[in-house]
XYZ file of C-alpha atoms in Angstrom:
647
model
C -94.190 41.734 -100.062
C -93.721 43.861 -96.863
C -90.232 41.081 -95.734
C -89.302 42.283 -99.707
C -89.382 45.826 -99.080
C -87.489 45.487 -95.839
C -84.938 43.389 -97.053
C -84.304 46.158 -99.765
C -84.292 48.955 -97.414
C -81.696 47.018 -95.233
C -78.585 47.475 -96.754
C -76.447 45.630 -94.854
C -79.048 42.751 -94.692
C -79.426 43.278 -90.803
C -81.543 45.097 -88.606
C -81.029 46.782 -85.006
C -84.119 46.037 -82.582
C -85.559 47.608 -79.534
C -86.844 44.647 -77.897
C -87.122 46.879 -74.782
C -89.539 49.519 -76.562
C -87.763 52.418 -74.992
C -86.678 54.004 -78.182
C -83.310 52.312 -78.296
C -81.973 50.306 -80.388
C -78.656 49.128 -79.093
C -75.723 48.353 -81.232
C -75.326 44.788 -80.194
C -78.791 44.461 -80.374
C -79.033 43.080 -84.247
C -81.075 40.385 -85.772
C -80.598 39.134 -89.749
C -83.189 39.849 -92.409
C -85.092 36.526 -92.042
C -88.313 35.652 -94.358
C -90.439 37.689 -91.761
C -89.960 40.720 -90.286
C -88.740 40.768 -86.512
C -92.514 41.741 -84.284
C -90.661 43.729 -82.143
C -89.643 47.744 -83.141
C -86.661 47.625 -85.615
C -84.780 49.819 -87.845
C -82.535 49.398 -90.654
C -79.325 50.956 -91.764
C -79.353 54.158 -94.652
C -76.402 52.754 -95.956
C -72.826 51.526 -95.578
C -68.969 52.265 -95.819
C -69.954 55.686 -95.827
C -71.945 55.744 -98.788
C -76.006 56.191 -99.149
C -78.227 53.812 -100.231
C -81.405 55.496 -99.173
C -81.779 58.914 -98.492
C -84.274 59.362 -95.648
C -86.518 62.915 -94.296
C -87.776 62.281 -90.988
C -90.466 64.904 -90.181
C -91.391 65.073 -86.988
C -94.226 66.362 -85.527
C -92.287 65.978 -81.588
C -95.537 66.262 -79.029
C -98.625 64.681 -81.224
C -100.354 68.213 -81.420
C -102.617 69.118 -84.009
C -100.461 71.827 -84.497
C -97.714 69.904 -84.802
C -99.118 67.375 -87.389
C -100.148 70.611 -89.222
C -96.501 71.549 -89.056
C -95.114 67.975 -90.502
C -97.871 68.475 -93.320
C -96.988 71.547 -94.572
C -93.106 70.551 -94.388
C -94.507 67.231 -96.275
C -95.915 69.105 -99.371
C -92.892 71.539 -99.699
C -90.618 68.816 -99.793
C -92.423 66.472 -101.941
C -92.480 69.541 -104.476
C -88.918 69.793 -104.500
C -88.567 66.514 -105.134
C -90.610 65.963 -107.725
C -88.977 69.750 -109.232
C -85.838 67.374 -109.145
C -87.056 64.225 -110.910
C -86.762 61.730 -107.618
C -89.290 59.325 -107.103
C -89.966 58.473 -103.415
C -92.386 56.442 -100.961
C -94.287 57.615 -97.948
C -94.468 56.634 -94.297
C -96.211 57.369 -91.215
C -93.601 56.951 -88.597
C -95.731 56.614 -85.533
C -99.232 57.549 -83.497
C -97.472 61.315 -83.052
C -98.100 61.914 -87.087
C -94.442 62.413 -87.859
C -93.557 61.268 -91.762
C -90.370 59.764 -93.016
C -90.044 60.457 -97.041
C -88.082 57.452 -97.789
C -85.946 58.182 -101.365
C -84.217 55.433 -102.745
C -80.803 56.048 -104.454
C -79.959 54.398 -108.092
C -76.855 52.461 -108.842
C -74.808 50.361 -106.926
C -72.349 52.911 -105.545
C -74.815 54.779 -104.203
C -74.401 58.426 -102.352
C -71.436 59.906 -100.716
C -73.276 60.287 -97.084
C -71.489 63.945 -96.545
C -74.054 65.240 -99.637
C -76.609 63.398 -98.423
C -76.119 65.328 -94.744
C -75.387 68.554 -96.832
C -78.484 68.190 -98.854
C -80.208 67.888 -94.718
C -78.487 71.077 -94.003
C -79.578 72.971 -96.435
C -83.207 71.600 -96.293
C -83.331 72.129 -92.547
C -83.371 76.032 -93.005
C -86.550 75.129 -95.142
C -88.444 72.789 -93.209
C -88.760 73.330 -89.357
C -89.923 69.985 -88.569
C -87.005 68.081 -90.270
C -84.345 65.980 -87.793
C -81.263 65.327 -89.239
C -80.142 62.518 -87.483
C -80.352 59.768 -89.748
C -78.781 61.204 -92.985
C -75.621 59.684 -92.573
C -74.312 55.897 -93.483
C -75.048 54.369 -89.895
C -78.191 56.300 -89.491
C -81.312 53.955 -88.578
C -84.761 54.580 -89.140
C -87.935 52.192 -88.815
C -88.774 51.190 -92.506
C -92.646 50.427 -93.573
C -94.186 47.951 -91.931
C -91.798 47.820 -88.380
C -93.772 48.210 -85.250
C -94.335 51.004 -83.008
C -93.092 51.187 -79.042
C -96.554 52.281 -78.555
C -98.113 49.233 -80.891
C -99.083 50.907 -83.954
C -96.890 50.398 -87.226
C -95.007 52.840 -89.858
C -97.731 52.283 -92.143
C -97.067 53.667 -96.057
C -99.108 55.906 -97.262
C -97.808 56.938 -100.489
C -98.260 54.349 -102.494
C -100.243 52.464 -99.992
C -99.281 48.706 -101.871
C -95.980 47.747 -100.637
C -95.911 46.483 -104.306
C -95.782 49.858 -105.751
C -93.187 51.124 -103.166
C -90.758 48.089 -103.907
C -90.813 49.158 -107.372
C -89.932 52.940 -106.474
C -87.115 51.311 -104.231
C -85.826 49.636 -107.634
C -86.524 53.164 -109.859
C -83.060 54.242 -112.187
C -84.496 57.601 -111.440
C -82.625 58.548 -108.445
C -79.140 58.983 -110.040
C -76.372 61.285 -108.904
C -77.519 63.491 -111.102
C -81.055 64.048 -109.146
C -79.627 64.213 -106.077
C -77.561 67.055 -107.130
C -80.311 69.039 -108.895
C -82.536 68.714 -105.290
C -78.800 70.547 -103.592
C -78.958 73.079 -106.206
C -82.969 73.882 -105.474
C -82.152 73.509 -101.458
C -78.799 76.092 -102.310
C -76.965 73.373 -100.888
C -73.700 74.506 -102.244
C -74.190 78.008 -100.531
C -74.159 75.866 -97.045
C -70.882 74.187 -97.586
C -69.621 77.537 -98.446
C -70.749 78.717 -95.328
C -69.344 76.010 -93.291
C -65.548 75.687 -95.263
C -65.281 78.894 -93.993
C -64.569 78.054 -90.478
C -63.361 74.705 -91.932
C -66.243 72.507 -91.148
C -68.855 72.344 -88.980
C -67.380 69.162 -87.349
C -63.725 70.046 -86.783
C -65.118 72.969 -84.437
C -66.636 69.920 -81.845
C -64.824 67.969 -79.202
C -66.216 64.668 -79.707
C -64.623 63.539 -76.214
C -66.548 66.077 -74.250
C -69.283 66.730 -76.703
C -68.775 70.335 -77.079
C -67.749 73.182 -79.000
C -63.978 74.076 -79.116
C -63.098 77.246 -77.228
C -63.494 79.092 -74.035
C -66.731 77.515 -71.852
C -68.762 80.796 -71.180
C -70.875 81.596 -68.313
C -74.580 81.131 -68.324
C -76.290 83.193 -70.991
C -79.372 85.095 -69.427
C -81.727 84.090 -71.985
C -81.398 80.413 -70.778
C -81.697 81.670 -66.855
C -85.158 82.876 -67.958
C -86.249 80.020 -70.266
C -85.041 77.227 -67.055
C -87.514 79.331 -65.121
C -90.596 79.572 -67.552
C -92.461 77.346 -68.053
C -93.443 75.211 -72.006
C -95.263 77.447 -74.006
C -98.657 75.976 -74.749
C -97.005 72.643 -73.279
C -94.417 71.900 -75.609
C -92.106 70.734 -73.482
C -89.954 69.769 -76.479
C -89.575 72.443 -78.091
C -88.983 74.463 -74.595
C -85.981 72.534 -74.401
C -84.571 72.963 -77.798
C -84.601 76.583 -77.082
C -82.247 76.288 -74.048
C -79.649 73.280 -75.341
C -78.332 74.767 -78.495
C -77.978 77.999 -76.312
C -75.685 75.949 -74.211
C -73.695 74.944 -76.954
C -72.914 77.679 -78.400
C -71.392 79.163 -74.979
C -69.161 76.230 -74.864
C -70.899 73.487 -72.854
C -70.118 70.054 -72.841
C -72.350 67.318 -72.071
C -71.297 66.759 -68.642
C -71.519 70.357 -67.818
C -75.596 70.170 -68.774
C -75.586 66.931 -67.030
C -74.830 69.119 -63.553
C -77.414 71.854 -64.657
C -79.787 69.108 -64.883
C -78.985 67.855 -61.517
C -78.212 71.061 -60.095
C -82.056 72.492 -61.624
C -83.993 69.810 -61.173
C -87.074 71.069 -60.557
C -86.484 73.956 -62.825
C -89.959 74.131 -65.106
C -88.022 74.838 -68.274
C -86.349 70.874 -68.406
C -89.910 69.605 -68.521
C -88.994 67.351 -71.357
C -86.310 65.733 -69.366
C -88.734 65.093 -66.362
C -91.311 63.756 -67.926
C -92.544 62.333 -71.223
C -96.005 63.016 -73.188
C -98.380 60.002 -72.266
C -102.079 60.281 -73.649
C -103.959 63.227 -72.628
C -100.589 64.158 -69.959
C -97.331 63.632 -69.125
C -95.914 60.417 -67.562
C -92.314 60.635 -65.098
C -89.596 59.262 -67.037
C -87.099 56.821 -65.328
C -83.601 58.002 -64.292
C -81.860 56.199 -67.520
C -84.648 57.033 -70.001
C -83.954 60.856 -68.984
C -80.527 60.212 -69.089
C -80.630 59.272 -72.760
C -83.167 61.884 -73.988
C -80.570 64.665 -72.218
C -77.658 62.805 -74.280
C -79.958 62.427 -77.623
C -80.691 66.248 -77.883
C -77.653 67.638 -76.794
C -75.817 65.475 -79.562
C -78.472 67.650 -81.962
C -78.076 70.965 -80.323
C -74.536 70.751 -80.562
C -74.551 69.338 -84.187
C -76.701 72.422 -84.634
C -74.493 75.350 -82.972
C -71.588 73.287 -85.219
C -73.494 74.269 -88.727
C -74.323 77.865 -87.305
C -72.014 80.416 -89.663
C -69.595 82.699 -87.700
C -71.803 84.954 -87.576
C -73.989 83.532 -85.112
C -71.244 82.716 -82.948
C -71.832 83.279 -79.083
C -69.369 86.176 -79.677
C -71.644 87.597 -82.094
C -74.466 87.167 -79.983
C -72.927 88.960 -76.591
C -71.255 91.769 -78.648
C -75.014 92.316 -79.508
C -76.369 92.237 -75.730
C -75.149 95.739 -74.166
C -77.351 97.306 -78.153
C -80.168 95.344 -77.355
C -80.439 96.590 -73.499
C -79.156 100.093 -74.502
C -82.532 99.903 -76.901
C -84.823 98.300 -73.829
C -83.602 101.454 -72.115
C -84.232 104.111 -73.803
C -87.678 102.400 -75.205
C -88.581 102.380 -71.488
C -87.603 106.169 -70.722
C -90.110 107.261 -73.581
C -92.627 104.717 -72.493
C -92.254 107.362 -68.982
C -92.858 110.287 -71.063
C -96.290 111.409 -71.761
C -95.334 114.280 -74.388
C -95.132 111.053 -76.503
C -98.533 109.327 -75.950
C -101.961 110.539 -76.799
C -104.338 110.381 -73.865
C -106.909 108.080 -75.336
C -104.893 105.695 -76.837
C -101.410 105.908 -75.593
C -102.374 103.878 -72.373
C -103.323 100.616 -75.047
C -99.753 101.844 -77.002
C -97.328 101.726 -74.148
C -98.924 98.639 -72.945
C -98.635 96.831 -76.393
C -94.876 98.747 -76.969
C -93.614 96.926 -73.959
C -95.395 93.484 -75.016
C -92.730 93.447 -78.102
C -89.601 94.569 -75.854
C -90.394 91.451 -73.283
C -90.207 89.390 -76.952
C -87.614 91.105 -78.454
C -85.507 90.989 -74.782
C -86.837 86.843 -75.025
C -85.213 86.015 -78.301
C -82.903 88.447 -78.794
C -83.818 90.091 -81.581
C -85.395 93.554 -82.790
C -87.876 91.192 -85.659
C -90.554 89.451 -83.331
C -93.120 87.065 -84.162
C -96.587 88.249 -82.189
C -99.890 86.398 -81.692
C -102.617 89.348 -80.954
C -104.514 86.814 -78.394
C -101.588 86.022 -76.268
C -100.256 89.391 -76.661
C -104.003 90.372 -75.105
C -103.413 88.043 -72.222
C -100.054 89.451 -71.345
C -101.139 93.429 -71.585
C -105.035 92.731 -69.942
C -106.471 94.272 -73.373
C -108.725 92.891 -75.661
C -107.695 90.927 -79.334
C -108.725 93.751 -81.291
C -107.550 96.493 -79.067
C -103.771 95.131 -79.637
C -104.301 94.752 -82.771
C -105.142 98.451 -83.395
C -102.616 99.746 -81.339
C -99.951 97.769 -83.248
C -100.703 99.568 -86.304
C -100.952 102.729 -84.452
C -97.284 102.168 -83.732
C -96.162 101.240 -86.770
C -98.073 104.389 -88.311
C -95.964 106.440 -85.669
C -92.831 104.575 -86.525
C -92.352 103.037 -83.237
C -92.893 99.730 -84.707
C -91.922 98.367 -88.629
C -94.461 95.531 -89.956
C -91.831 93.188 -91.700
C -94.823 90.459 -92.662
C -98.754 90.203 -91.905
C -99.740 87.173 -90.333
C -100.891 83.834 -92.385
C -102.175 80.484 -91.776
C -100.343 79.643 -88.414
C -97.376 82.509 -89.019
C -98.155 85.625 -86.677
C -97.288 88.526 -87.759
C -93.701 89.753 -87.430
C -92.885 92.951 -86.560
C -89.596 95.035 -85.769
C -88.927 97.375 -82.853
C -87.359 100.701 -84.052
C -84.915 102.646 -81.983
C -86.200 105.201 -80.541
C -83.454 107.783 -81.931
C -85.295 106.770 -85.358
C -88.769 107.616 -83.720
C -90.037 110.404 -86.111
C -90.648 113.721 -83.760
C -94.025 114.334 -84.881
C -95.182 115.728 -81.890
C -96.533 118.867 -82.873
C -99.529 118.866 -82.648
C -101.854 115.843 -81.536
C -104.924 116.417 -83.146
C -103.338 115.858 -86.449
C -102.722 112.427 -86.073
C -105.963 111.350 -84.765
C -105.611 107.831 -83.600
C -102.159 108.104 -83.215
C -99.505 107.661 -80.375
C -98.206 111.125 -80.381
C -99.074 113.889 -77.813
C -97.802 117.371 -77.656
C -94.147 117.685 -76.996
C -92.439 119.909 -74.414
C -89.973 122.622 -74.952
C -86.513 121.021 -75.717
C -84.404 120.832 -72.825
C -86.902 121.434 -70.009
C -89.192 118.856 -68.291
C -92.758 118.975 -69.164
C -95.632 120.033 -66.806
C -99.251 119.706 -68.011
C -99.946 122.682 -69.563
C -97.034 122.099 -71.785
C -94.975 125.280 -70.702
C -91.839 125.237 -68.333
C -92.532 126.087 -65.054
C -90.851 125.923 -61.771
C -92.548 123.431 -59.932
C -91.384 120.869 -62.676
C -89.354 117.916 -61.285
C -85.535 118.110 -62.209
C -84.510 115.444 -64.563
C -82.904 112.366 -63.198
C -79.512 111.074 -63.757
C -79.149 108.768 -66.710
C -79.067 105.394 -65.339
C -76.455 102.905 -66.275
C -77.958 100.624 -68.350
C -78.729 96.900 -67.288
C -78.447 93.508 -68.129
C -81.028 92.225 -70.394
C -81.952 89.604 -68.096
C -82.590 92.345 -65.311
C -84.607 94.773 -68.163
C -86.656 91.761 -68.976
C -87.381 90.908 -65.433
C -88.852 94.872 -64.920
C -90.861 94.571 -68.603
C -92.231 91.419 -67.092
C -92.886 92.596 -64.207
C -95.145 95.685 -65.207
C -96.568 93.903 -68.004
C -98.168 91.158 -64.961
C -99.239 94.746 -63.023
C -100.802 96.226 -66.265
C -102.945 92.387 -67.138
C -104.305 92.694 -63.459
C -108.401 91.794 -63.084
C -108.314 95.134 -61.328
C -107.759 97.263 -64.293
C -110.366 95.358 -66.558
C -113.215 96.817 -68.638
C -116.263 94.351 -69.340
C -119.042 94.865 -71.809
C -121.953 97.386 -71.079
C -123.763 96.242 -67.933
C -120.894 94.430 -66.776
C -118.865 94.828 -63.503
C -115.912 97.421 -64.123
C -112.343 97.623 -63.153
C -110.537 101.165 -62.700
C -109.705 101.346 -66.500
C -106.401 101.606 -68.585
C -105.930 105.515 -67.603
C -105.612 104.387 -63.659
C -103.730 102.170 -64.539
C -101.443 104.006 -66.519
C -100.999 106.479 -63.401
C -100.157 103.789 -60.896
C -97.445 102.303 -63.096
C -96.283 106.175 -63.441
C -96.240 106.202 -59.686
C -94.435 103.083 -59.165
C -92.120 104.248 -61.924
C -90.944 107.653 -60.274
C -90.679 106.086 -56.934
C -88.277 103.402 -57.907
C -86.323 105.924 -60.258
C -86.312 108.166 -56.649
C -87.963 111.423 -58.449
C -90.355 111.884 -55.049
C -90.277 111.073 -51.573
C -93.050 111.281 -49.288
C -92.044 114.108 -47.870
C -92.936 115.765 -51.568
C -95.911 118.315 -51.597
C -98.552 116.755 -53.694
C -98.635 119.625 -56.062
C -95.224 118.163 -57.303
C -96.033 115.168 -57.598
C -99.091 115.577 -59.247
C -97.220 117.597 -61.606
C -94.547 114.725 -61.918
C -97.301 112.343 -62.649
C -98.858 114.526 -65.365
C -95.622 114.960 -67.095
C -95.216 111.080 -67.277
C -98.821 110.468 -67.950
C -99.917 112.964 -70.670
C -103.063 113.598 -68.340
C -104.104 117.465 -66.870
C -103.327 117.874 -63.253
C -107.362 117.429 -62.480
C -107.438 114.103 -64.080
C -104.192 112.827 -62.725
C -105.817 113.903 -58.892
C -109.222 111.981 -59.673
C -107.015 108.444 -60.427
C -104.720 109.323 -57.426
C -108.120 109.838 -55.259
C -109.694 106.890 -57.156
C -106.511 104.702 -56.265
C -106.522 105.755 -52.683
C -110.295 104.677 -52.117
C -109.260 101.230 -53.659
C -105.886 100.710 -51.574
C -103.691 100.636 -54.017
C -101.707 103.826 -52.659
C -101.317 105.252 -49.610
C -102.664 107.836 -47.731
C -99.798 109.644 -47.403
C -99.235 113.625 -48.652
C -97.158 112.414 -51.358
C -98.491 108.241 -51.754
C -97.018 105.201 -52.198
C -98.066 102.919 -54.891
C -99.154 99.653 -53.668
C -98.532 96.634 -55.675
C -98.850 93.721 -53.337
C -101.184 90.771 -54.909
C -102.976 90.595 -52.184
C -104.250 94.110 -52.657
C -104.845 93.895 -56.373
C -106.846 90.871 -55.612
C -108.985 92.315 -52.777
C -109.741 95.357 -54.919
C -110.686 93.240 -57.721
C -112.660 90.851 -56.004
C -114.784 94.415 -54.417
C -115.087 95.271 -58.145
C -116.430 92.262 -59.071
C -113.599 91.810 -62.202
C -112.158 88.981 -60.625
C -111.666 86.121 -62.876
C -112.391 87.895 -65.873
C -108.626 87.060 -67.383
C -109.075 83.401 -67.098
C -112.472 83.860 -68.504
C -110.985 85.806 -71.586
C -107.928 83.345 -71.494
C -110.565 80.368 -72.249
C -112.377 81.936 -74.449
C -109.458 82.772 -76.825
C -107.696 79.237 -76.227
C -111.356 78.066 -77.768
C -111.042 80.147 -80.441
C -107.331 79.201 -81.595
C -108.344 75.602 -81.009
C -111.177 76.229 -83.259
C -108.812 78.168 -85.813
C -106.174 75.061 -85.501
C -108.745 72.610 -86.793
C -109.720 74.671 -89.466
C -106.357 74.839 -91.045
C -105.706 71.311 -89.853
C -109.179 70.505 -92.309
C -107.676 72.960 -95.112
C -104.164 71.168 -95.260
C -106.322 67.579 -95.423
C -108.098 68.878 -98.148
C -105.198 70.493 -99.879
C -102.766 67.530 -99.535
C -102.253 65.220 -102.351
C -104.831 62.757 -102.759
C -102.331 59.843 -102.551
C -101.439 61.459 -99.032
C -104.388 62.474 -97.656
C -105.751 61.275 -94.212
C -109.453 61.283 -94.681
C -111.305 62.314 -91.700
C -114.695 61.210 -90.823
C -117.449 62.625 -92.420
C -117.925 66.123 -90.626
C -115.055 66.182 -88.644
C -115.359 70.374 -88.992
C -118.757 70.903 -88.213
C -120.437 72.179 -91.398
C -124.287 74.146 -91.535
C -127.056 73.218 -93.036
C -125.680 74.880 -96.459
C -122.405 72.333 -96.018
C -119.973 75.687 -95.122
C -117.755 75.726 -92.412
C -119.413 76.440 -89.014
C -117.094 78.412 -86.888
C -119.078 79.542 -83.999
C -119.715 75.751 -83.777
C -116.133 74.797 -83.933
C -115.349 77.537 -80.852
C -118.569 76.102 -79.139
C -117.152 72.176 -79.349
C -113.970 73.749 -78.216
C -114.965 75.131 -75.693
C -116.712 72.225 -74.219
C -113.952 69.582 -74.857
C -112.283 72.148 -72.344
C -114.851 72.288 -69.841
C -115.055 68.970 -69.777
């Protein structure tokens, strides 16, 4: 039955086989449909003379995460709904060990479907589902059909139906007509994307298919993809790193040989991972020269396909017109983050913190509506999980902040960064917004010393500063944001060893912050700059003496009249190691990594458990530990976690 249901999927009654297992499958590399299916991996044809005879979703889960197979899932049961909303009747196949899924969808008739609808019904359905590739929906696009053989030795192995009996007789259905096909493009708004793209005439006239790139001017460099070729994979997805660098690329004009000398030129950059190396077991296993050499070719061919779909809108045009706002917005975000007539003593120190956590994303990505994950915001500002959270509704109350959607399932929340000309001057008075960011104001016009009344001895105001690149603002939010998440500066639970506390804290960076902006010298009386301080801080002028005293005794100024902020490692280290804080990041870093894993599995077990019975992977009996009652144990799951770790 399986030879069958492979000779039906293989429209052109051949097959193109990797008999090398590297995930090619070259063109002169064919075998004929025999009685048995080749043993080595193969893949079949979609269709041919440009029309459909299958219409094929590849979901793919990319790195073999949990996460990622949580990802394809989700995708899985959206798109089966559509399709089903539609009247198309479809089969089911695991792709590979990863947990990808290819939805395989048969098309009625013997002229089958014009293979531009089928790759405008992909468009359309890519904006829905993250996970989808687009690759194969086209005439010569190949994918391995049920029963072929993995590189890695497993099979695609159907699970919905599971009797390749049942699956031929989908492959035969009268079902899948024109007339379904176009009812799935109407619920995908499929006829709003070609709209989009006969605007500009096509997505594909605007590529040079000799050089692989957009038409136009080549740009320079966007800063963005300076700072991603220096970070390294979030949560080691490597993969999806570098699909956040190559479509940048693209848009600015790139061709494929000119990201060919990046690659050489950046070698060791940690950003091109993927390209390095490729996911092998529990690591990551050097790829040879040519197998690099194709992945590089591979995803540029779908990061430029992408930028090609991308309405004028989000042209690179659009996007740098946009820069100069976005760093105008860092700037002045950063000038009230210096002034403490906007902060409340208790909390502001938390707010500020947390404030500058969404400009280093927004400054990332580009754009004022950020995504934000409370833990790793924690790790980033040296606060606890539910201290963030707090203080990002204490922002939003104050308007610094908009919450544009709470956080679901594996979704953060997203928030929006306001402009600070939108802040609402509630400054009054303090102790009417208790909890809240604001602190009492100072009179318009003059700078503020601590008692909230102009006085001489106030500093004069500095000169506006021109404002910077975005790569340079990000580099500074970074860079304070590492000085602020210091073990020196951390609180521990009653009876534990203490750092110096947010409030020192806040007064170093205040110090560093007027010394690079040149507001003191040491040749300032301390009065001033004590006054200076306060006015940046919020904090009286007895307070803002204790920390400067408290700093001092630590080495983390100097003992000059006027000091010096000292922000060395090596001194933040040796004061944290006297404090006994040391380490207590990387203990709070493993301690929330258990608890996400823990949180990952659970929604992992909900989406089994939710999926359709025909698709459902059954886990073992108690794969999520359960009590004695049969609930969900989550201590337990963060306990296993953590373990697994250790080990």
């Amino acid at each position: 039955m399986w030879d069958e249901l492979v000779r039906w999927a293989a429209p052109r009654g051949r097959v193109r086989l990797d008999t090398g297992r590297r995930h090619a499958y070259p063109r002169g590399d064919e075998a004929v449909v025999g009685a048995e299916p080749p043993q080595v991996p193969f893949a079949v044809y979609l269709g041919d003379a440009g029309r459909m005879r299958t219409v094929v979703f590849d979901l793919d889960a990319h790195e073999g995460t949990a996460e990622a197979r949580g990802r394809v899932w989700a995708d899985a049961d959206t798109l089966l709904g559509l399709l089903d909303e539609a009247g198309l009747e479809y089969y089911v196949c695991r792709s590979g060990p990863a947990g990808g899924v290819h939805v395989w969808v048969p098309v009625s008739g013997e002229d089958g479907l014009d293979e531009a609808a089928a790759a405008s019904i992909g468009r359309a359905a890519r904006r829905l589902l993250a996970t989808l590739d687009t690759a194969p929906l086209h005439a010569d696009g190949l994918v391995r059909p049920p029963g072929a053989p993995h590189r890695d030795g497993s099979r695609a192995e159907l699970i919905h139906p599971t009797d390749p009996a049942d699956a031929l007789s989908i492959a035969d259905t009268e079902a899948n007509d024109a007339a379904a096909f176009a009812r799935l493009a109407a619920l995908l708004c499929a006829d709003d994307e070609r709209q989009e793209d006969g605007a500009d005439g096509g997505p594909g006239r605007a590529v040079d298919e000799a050089e692989l790139r957009l038409r136009g001017r080549r740009l320079p460099m966007p800063d963005m993809v300076r700072h991603l070729l220096d970070t390294p994979p979030a949560d080691g997805d490597a993969s999806a790193h570098l699909a956040r660098i190559l479509p940048r690329l693209a848009l600015a004009r790139w061709g494929l040989t000119d990201v060919e000398d990046l690659v050489e030129a950046e070698a060791g950059a940690p950003g091109l991972e993927h390209l390095r190396t490729r996911r092998a077991g529990g690591g990551r296993r050097r790829r040879s020269g040519p197998d690099a050499a194709r992945v590089l070719e591979r995803q540029w061919r779908k990061a430029v396909g992408y930028a090609a779909q991308l309405p004028s809108r989000e042209s690179v045009a659009a996007v740098g017109a946009g820069d100069p706002e976005l760093a105008a917005l860092a700037e002045a975000v950063l000038e009230r983050v210096l002034d403490g007539s906007w902060w409340s003593r208790q909390a502001g120190p938390a707010d500020r913190r947390v404030l500058q956590c969404v400009l280093r994303q927004v400054l990332r990505s580009g754009h004022r509506e950020v995504a934000l994950d409370v833990r790793r915001a924690a790790l980033e500002t040296g606060l606890g999980r539910s201290t963030v959270a707090r203080a990002l509704y204490r922002l939003a109350s104050d308007g610094r902040l908009e919450l544009l959607s709470r956080g679901e399932g594996r979704e953060a929340s997203t928030w929006r960064l306001a402009d600070p000309a939108e802040w609402p001057d509630t400054r009054t008075d303090q102790h009417e917004h208790q909890g809240g960011t604001q602190g009492t104001p100072p009179p318009t016009g003059t700078p503020r010393n601590p008692s909230g009344d102009p006085g001489d001895s106030a500093p004069e105001a500095a000169e506006p500063r021109a404002v910077r690149s975005r790569s340079d603002l990000l580099a500074e939010v970074t860079a304070r944001l590492d000085r602020a998440a210091h073990d020196v500066w951390a609180r521990t639970p009653a009876g534990g060893p203490q750092g110096l506390g947010r409030h020192a804290q806040t007064t170093h960076e205040a110090l560093v912050q007027l010394e690079a902006r040149g507001l003191y010298t040491v040749d300032t009386p301390r009065e001033e700059l004590v006054t200076a301080l306060s006015a940046a801080t919020g904090y009286t002028p007895a307070t803002t003496a204790r920390h400067l005293d408290l700093l001092e005794r630590h080495g983390l100024t100097t003992t000059a009249s006027a000091p010096r902020a000292v922000t060395g490692p090596d001194a933040l280290d040796a004061a944290a190691e006297r404090l006994g804080t040391d380490g207590t990041g990387a203990e709070r870093a493993a301690r929330y990594a258990a608890e996400q894993d823990a949180w990952r599995a659970w929604l992992d077990e909900l989406d089994r458990l939710r999926a359709p019975a025909a698709l459902t992977r059954r886990a073992p009996s108690g794969a999520y530990p359960r009590d004695e009652r049969g609930r969900p144990d989550h201590t337990a799951a963060r306990a296993r976690s953590a373990q697994a770790r250790a080990a």
